[in-house]
PDB file of C-alpha atoms and ligand atoms in Angstrom:
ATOM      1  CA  UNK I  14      76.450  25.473 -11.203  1.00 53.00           C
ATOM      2  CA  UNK I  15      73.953  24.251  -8.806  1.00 56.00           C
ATOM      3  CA  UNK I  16      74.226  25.013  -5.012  1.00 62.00           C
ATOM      4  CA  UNK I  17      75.752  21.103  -3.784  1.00 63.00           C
ATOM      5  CA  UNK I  18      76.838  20.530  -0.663  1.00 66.00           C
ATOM      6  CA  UNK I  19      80.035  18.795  -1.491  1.00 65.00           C
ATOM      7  CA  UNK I  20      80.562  18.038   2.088  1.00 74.00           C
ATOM      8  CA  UNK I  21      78.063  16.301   3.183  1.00 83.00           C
ATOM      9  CA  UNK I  22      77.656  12.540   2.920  1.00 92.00           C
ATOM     10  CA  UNK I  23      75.170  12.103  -0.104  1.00 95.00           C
ATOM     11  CA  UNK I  24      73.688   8.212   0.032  1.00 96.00           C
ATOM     12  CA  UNK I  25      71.695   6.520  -2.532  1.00 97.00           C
ATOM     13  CA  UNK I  26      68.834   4.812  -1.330  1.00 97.00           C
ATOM     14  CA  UNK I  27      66.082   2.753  -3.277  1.00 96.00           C
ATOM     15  CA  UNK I  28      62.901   3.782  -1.503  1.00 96.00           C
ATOM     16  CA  UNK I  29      60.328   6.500  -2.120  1.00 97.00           C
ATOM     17  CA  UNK I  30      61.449   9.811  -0.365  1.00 97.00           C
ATOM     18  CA  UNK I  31      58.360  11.745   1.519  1.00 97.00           C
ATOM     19  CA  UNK I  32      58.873  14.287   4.761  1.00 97.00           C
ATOM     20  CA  UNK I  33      59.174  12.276   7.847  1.00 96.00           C
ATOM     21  CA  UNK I  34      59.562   8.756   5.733  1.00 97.00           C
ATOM     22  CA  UNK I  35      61.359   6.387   7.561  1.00 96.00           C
ATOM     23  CA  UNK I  36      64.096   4.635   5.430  1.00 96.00           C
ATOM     24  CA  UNK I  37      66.165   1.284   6.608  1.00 94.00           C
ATOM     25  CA  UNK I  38      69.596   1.085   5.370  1.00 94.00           C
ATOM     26  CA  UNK I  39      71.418  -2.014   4.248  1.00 93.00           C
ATOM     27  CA  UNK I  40      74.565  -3.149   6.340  1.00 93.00           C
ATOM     28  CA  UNK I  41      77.276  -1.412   3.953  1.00 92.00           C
ATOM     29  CA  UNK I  42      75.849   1.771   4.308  1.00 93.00           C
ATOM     30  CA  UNK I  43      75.116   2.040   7.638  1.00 93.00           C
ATOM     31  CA  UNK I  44      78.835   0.577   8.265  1.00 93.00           C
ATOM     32  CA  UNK I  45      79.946   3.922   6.057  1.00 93.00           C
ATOM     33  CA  UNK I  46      78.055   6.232   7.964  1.00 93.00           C
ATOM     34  CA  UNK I  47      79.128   4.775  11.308  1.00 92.00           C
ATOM     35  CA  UNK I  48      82.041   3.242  10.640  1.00 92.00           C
ATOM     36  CA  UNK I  49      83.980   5.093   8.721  1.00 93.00           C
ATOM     37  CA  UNK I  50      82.407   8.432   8.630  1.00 93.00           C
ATOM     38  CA  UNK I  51      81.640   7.851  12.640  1.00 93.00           C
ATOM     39  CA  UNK I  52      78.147   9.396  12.360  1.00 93.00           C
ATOM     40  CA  UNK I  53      75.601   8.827  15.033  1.00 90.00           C
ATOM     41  CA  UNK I  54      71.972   9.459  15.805  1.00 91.00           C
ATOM     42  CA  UNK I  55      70.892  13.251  15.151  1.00 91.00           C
ATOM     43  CA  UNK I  56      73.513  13.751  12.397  1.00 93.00           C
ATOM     44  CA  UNK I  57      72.431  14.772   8.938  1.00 95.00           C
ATOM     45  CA  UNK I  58      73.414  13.422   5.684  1.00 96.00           C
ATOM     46  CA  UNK I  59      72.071  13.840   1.796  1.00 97.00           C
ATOM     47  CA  UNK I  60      69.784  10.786   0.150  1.00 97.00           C
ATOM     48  CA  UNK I  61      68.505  10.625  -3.357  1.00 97.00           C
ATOM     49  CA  UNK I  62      66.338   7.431  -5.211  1.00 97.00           C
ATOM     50  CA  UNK I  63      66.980   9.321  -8.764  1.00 95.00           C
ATOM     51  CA  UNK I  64      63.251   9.817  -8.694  1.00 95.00           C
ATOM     52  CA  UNK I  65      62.222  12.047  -5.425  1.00 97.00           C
ATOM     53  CA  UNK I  66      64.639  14.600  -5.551  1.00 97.00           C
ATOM     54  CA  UNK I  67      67.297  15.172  -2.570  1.00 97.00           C
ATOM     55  CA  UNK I  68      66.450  14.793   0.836  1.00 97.00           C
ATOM     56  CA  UNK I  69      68.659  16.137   3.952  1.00 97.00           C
ATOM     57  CA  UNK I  70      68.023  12.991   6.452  1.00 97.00           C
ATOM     58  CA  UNK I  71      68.569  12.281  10.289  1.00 96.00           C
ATOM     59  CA  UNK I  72      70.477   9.816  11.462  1.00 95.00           C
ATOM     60  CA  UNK I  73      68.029   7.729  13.301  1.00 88.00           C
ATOM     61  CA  UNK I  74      68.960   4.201  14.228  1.00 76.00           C
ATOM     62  CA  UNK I  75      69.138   3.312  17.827  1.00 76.00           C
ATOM     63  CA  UNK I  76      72.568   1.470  18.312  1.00 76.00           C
ATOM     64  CA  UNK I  77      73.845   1.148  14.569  1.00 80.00           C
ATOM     65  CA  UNK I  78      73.244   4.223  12.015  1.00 84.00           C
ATOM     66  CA  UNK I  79      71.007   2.590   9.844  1.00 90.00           C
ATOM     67  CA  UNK I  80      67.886   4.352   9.788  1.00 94.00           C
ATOM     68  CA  UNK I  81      66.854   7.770   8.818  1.00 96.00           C
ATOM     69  CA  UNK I  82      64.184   9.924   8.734  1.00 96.00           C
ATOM     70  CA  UNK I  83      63.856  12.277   6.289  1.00 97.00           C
ATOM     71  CA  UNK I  84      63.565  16.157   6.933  1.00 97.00           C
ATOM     72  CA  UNK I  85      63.110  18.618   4.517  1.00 97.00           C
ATOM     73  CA  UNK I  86      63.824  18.352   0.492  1.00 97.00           C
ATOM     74  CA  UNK I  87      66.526  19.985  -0.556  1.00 96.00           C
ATOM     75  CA  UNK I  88      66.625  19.735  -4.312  1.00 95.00           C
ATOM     76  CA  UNK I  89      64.170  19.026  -6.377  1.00 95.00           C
ATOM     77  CA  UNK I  90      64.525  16.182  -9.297  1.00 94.00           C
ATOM     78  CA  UNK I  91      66.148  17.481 -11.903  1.00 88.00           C
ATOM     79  CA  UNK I  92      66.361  16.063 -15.778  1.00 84.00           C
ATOM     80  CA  UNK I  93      69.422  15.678 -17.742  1.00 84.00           C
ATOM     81  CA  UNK I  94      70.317  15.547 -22.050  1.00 89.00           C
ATOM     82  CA  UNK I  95      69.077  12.316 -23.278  1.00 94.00           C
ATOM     83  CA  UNK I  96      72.474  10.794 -24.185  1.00 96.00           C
ATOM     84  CA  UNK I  97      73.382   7.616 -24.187  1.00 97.00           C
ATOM     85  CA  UNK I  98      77.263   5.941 -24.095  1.00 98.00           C
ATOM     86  CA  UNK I  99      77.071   3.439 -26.552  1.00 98.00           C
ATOM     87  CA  UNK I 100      80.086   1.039 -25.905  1.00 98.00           C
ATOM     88  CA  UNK I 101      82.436  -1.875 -26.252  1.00 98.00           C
ATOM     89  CA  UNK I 102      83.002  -2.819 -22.756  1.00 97.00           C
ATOM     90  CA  UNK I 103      86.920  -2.597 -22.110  1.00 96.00           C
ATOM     91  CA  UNK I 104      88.148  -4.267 -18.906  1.00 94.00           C
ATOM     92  CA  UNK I 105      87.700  -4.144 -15.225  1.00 89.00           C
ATOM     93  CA  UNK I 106      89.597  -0.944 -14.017  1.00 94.00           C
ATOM     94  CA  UNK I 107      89.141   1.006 -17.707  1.00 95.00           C
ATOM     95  CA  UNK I 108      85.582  -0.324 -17.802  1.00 97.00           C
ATOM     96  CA  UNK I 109      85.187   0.935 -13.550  1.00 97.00           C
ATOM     97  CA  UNK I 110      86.917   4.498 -15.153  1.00 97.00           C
ATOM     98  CA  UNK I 111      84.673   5.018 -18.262  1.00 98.00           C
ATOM     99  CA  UNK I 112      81.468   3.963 -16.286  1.00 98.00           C
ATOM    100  CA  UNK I 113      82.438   6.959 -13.527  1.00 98.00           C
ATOM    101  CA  UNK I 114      83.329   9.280 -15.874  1.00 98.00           C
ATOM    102  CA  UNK I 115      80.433   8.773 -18.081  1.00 98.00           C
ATOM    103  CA  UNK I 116      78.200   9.353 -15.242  1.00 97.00           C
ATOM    104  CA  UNK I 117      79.967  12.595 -14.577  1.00 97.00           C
ATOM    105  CA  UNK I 118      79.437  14.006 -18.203  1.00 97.00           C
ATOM    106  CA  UNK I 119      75.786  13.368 -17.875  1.00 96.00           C
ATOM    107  CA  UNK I 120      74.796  10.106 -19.618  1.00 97.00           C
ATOM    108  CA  UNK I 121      71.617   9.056 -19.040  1.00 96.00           C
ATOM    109  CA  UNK I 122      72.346   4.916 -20.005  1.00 97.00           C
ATOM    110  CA  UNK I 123      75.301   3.241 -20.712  1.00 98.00           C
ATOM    111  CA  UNK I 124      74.676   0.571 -23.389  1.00 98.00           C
ATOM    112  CA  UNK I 125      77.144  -1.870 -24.069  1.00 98.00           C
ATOM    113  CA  UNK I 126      78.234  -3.344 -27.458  1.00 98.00           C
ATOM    114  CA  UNK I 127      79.851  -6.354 -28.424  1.00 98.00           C
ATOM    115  CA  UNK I 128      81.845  -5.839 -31.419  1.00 98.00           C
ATOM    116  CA  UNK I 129      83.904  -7.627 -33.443  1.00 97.00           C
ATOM    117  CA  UNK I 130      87.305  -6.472 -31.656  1.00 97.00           C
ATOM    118  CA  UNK I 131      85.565  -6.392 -28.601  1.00 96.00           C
ATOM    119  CA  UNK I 132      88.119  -8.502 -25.811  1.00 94.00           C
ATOM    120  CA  UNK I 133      86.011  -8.877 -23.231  1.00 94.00           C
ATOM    121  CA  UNK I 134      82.849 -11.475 -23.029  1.00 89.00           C
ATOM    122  CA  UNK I 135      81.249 -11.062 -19.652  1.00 91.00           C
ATOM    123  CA  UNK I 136      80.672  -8.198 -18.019  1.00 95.00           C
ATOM    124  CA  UNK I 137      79.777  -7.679 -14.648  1.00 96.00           C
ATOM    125  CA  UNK I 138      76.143  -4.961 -14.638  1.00 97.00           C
ATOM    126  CA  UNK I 139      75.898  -5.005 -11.004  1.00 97.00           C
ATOM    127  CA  UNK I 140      79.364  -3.168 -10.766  1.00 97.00           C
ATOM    128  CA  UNK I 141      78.576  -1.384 -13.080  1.00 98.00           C
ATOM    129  CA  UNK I 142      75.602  -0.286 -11.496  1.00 98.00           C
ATOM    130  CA  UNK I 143      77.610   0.444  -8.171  1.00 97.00           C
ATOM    131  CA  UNK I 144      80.387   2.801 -10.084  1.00 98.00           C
ATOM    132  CA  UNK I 145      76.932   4.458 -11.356  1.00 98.00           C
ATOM    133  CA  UNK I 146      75.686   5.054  -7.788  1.00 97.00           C
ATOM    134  CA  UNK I 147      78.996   5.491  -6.467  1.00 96.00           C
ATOM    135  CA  UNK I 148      79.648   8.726  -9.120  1.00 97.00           C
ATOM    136  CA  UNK I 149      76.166   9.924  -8.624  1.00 96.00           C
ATOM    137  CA  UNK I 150      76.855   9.972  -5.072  1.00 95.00           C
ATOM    138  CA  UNK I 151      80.061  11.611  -5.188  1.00 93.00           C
ATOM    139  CA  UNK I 152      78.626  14.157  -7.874  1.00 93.00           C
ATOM    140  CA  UNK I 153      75.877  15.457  -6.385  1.00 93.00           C
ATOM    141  CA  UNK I 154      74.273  14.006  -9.476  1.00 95.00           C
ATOM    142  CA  UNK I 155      70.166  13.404  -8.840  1.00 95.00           C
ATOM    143  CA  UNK I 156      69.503  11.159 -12.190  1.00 94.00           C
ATOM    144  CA  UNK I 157      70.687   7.229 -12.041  1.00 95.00           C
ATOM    145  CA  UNK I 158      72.542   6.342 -15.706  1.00 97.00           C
ATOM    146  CA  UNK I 159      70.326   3.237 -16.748  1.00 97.00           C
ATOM    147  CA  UNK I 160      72.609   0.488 -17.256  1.00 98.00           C
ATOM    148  CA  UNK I 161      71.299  -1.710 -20.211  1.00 98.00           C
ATOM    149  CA  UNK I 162      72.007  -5.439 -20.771  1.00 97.00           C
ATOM    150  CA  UNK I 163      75.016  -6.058 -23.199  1.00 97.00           C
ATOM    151  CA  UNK I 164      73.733  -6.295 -27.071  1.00 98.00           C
ATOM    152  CA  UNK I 165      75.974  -7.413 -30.163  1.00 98.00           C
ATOM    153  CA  UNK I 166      76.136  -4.402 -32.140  1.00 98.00           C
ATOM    154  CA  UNK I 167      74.287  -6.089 -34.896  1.00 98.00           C
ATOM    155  CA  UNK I 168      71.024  -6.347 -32.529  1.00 98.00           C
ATOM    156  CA  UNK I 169      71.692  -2.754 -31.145  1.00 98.00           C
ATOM    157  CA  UNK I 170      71.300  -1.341 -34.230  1.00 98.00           C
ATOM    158  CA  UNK I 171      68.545  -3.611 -35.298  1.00 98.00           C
ATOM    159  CA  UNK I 172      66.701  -2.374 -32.084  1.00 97.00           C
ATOM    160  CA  UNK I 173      67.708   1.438 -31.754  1.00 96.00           C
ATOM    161  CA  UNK I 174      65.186   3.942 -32.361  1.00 94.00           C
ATOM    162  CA  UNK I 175      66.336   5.731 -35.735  1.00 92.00           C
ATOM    163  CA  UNK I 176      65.487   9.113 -35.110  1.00 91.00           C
ATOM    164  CA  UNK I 177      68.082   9.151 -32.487  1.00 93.00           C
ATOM    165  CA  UNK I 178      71.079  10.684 -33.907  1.00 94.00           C
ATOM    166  CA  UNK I 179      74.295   8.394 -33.551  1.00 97.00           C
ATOM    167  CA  UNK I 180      77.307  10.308 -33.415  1.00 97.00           C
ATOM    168  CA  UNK I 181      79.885   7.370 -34.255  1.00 98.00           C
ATOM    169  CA  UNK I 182      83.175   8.033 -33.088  1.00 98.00           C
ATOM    170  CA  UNK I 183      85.453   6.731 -35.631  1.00 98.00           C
ATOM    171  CA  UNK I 184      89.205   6.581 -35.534  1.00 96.00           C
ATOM    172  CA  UNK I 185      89.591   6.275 -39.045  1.00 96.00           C
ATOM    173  CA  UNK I 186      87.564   9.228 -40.052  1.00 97.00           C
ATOM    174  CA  UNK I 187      88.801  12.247 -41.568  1.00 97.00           C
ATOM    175  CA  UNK I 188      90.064  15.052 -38.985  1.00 97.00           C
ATOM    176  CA  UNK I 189      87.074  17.598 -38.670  1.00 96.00           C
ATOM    177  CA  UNK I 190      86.554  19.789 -36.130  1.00 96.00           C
ATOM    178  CA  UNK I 191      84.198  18.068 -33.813  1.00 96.00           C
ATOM    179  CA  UNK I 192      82.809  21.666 -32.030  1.00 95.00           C
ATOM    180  CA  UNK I 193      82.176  23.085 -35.374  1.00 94.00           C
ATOM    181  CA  UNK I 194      80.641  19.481 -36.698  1.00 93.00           C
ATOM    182  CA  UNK I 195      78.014  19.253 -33.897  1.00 93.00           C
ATOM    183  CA  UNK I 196      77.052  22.974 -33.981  1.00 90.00           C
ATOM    184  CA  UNK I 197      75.987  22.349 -37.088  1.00 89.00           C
ATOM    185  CA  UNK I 198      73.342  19.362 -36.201  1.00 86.00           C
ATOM    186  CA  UNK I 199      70.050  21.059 -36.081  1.00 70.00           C
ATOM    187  CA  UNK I 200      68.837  21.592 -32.782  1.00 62.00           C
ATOM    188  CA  UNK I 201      65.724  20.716 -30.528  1.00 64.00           C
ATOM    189  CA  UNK I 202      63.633  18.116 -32.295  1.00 67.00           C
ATOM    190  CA  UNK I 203      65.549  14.737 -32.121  1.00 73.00           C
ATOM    191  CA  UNK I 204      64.573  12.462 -29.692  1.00 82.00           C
ATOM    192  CA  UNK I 205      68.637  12.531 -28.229  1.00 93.00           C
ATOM    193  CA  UNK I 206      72.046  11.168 -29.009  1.00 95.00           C
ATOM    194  CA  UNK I 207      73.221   7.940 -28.950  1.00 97.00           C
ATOM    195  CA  UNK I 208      76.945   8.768 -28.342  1.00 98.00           C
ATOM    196  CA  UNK I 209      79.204   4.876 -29.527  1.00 98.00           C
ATOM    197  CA  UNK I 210      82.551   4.497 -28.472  1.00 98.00           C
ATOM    198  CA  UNK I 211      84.136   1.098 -30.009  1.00 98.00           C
ATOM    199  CA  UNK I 212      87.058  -1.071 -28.439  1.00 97.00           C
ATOM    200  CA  UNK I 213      90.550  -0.827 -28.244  1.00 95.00           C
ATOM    201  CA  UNK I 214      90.939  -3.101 -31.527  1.00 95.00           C
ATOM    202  CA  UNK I 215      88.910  -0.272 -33.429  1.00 97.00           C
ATOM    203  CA  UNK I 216      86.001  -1.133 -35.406  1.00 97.00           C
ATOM    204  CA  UNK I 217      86.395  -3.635 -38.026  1.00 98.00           C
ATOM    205  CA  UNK I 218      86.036  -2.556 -41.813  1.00 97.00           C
ATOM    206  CA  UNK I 219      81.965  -4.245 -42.578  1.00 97.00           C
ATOM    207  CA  UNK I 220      81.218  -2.650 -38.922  1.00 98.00           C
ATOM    208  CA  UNK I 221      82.241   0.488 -40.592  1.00 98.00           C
ATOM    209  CA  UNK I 222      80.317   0.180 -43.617  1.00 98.00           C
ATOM    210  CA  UNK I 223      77.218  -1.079 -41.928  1.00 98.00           C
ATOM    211  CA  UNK I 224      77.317   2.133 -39.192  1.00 98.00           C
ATOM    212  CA  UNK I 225      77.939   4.709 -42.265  1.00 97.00           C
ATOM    213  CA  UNK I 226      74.528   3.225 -43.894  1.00 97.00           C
ATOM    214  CA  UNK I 227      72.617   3.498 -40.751  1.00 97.00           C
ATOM    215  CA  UNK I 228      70.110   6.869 -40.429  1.00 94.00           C
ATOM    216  CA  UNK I 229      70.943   9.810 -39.039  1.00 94.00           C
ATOM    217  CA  UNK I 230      74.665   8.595 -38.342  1.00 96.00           C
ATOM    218  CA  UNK I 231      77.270  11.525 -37.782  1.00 96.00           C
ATOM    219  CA  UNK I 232      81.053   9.726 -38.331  1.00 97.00           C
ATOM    220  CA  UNK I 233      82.922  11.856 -35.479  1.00 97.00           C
ATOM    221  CA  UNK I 234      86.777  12.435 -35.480  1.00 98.00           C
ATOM    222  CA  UNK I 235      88.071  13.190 -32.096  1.00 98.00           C
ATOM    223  CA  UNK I 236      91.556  14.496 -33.683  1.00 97.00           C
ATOM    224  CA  UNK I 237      94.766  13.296 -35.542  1.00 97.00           C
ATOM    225  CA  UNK I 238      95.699  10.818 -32.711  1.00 98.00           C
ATOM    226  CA  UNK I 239      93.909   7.662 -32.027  1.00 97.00           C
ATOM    227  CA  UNK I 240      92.764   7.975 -28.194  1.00 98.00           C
ATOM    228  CA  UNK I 241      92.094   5.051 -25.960  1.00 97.00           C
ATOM    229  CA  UNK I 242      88.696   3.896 -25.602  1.00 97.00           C
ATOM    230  CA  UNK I 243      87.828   5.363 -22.449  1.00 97.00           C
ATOM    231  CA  UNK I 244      89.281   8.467 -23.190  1.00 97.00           C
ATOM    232  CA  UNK I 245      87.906   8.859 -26.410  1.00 98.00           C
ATOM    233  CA  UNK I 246      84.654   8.455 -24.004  1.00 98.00           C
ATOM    234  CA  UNK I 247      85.194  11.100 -22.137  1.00 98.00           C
ATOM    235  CA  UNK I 248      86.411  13.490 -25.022  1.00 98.00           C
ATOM    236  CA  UNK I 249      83.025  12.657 -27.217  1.00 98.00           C
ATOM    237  CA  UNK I 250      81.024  13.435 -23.843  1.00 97.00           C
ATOM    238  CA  UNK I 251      82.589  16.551 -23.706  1.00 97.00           C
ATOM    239  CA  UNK I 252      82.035  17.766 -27.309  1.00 96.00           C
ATOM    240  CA  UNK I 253      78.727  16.677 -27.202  1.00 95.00           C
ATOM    241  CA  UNK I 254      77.583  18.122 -24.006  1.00 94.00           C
ATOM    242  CA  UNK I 255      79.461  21.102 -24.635  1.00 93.00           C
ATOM    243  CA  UNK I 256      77.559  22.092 -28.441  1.00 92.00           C
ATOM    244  CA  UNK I 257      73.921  19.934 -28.216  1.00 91.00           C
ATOM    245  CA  UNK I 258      74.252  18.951 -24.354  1.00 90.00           C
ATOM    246  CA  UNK I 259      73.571  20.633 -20.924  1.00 89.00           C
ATOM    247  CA  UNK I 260      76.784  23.090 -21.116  1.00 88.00           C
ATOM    248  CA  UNK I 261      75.196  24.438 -24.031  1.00 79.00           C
ATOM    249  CA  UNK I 262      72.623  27.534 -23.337  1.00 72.00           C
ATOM    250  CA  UNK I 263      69.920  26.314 -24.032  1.00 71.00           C
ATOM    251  CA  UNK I 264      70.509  22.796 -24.093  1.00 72.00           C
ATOM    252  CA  UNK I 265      69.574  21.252 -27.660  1.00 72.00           C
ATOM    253  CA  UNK I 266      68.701  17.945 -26.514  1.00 79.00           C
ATOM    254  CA  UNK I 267      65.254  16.973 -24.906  1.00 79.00           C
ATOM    255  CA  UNK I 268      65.688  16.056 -21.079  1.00 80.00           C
ATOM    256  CA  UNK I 269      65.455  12.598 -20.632  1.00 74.00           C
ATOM    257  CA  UNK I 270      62.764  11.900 -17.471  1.00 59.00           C
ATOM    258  CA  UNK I 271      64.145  10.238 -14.526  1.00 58.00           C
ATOM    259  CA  UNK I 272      64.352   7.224 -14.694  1.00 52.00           C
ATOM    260  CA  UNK I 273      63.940   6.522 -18.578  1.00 47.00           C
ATOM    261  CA  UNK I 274      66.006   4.209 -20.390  1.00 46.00           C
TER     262      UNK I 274
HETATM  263  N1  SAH E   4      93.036   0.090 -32.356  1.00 65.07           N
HETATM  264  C1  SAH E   4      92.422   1.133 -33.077  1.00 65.07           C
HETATM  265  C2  SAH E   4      92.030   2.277 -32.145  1.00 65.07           C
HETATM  266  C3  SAH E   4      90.825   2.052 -31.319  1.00 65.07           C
HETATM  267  S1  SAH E   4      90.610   3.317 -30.187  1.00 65.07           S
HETATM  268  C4  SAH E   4      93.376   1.658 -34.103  1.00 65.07           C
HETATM  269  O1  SAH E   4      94.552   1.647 -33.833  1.00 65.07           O
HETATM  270  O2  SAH E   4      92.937   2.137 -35.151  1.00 65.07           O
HETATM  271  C5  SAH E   4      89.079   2.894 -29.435  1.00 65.07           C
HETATM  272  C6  SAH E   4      87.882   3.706 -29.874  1.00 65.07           C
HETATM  273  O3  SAH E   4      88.022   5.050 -29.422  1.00 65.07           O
HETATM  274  C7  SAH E   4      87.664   3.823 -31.369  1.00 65.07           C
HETATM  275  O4  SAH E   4      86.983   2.713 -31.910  1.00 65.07           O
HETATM  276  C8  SAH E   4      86.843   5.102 -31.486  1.00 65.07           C
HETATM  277  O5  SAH E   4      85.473   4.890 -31.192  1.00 65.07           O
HETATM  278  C9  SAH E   4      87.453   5.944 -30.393  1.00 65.07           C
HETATM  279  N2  SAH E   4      88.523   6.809 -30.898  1.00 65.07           N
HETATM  280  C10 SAH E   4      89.826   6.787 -30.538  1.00 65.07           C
HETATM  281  N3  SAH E   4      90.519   7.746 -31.178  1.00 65.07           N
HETATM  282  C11 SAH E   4      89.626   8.393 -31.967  1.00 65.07           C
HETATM  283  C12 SAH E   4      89.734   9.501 -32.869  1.00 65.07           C
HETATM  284  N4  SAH E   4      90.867  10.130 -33.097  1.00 65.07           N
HETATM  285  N5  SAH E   4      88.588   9.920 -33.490  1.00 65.07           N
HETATM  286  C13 SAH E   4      87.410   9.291 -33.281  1.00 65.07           C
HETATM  287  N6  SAH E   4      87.261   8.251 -32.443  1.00 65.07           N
HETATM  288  C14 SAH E   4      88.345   7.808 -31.784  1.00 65.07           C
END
């Protein structure tokens, strides 16, 4: 585990991060770190851009806390398992959970699907570009999930790279061990995992069929019961990261750089 400062206020902020770089911060943030953390000039928090590494920072504003200077780097940018949370967006609080939690687990993009069963037909990318930021912050996580414009699935799999593996999580497949499934996916040279997750209405049956004649497709069971969407999320993140992911030693997937869709 790496040393993180759980206690300290982390803050992301979009600007390039240099010693003794001046960086302006918008109105909600500087309300958080004077407001309701009641910070002032010469305290210390943590910033990150998901590009420069982690930066402790001084307070420097005159009246209001919205300016810092940066210090000293205190992490350096790490890189995380290219793996991507292929969805069917669920809605507002399950879609706020699954976008947090993903983050958590180490995706790198979150990719959402509209399927056939799918019930919900806008989604909102700048919140769920704020619950990235906002579980990156609390995570001490140094790597930004991209979030990717919504796609049908028919044009996501018309447009996905096929030597990315797809691990499709299917309720309807046969119960297999997933541990000893994904152990057995050879190691090291694919490009990463596209990880898809479909709605609460399950896949329909030509869905099906079409995933199970795409390349390199694995059909995943995640156990006898059929789980809800988001936690079927969070249960294929963790069987992922924990046989071809970063909890694996050594990691089987290629980092993704930062910043990389
Ligand atoms: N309404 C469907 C269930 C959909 S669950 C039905 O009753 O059959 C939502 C999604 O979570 C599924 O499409 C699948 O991707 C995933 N999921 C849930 N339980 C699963 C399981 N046991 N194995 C694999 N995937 C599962």
């Amino acid at each position: 585990m790496p040393q993180t400062d759980f206690n300290a206020p982390r803050l992301f902020v979009d600007a390039p991060m240099s010693t003794a770089a001046v960086l302006e911060l918008d109105r909600d943030q500087a309300n958080y770190l004077g407001n309701v953390l009641r910070l002032a000039p010469g305290n210390t928090v943590l910033v990150f851009n998901g590009r420069d590494g982690e930066w402790q920072a001084s307070i420097s504003g005159r009246k209001r806390a919205d300016r810092l200077t940066l210090l000293t780097q205190v992490r350096s940018q790490d890189r995380q398992p290219d793996l991507h949370l292929v969805f069917a967006p669920l809605k507002h609080a399950r879609l706020d959970y699954m976008v947090q939690k993903a983050v958590e687990m180490g995706a790198s993009a979150l990719r959402p699907v509209m399927t056939r069963y799918t019930q919900v037909s806008r989604i909102n990318l700048e919140r769920m570009r704020a619950n990235v930021i906002e579980a990156a912050e609390q995570c001490g996580i140094l790597n930004l999930a991209v979030v990717h414009e919504p796609a049908t699935l028919a044009q996501y799999l018309a447009d996905r790279d096929q030597d990315r593996r797809l691990l499709f999580c299917d309720e309807h497949a046969p119960v297999e061990n997933p541990i000893a499934a994904l152990s057995a996916i050879a190691a090291g040279t694919s490009p990463g995992i596209d990880l898809l997750i479909g709605p609460e209405g399950g896949f329909a049956e030509e869905e099906r069929n079409t995933l199970l004649r795409q390349a390199k497709i694995y059909r995943l069971s995640l156990g006898p019961r059929i789980l809800r969407a988001d936690t079927a999320a969070v249960a294929a993140m963790t069987v992922a990261q924990a046989t071809l992911g970063d909890w694996a030693a050594p990691c089987a997937l290629p980092a993704q750089v930062a910043g990389g869709g």
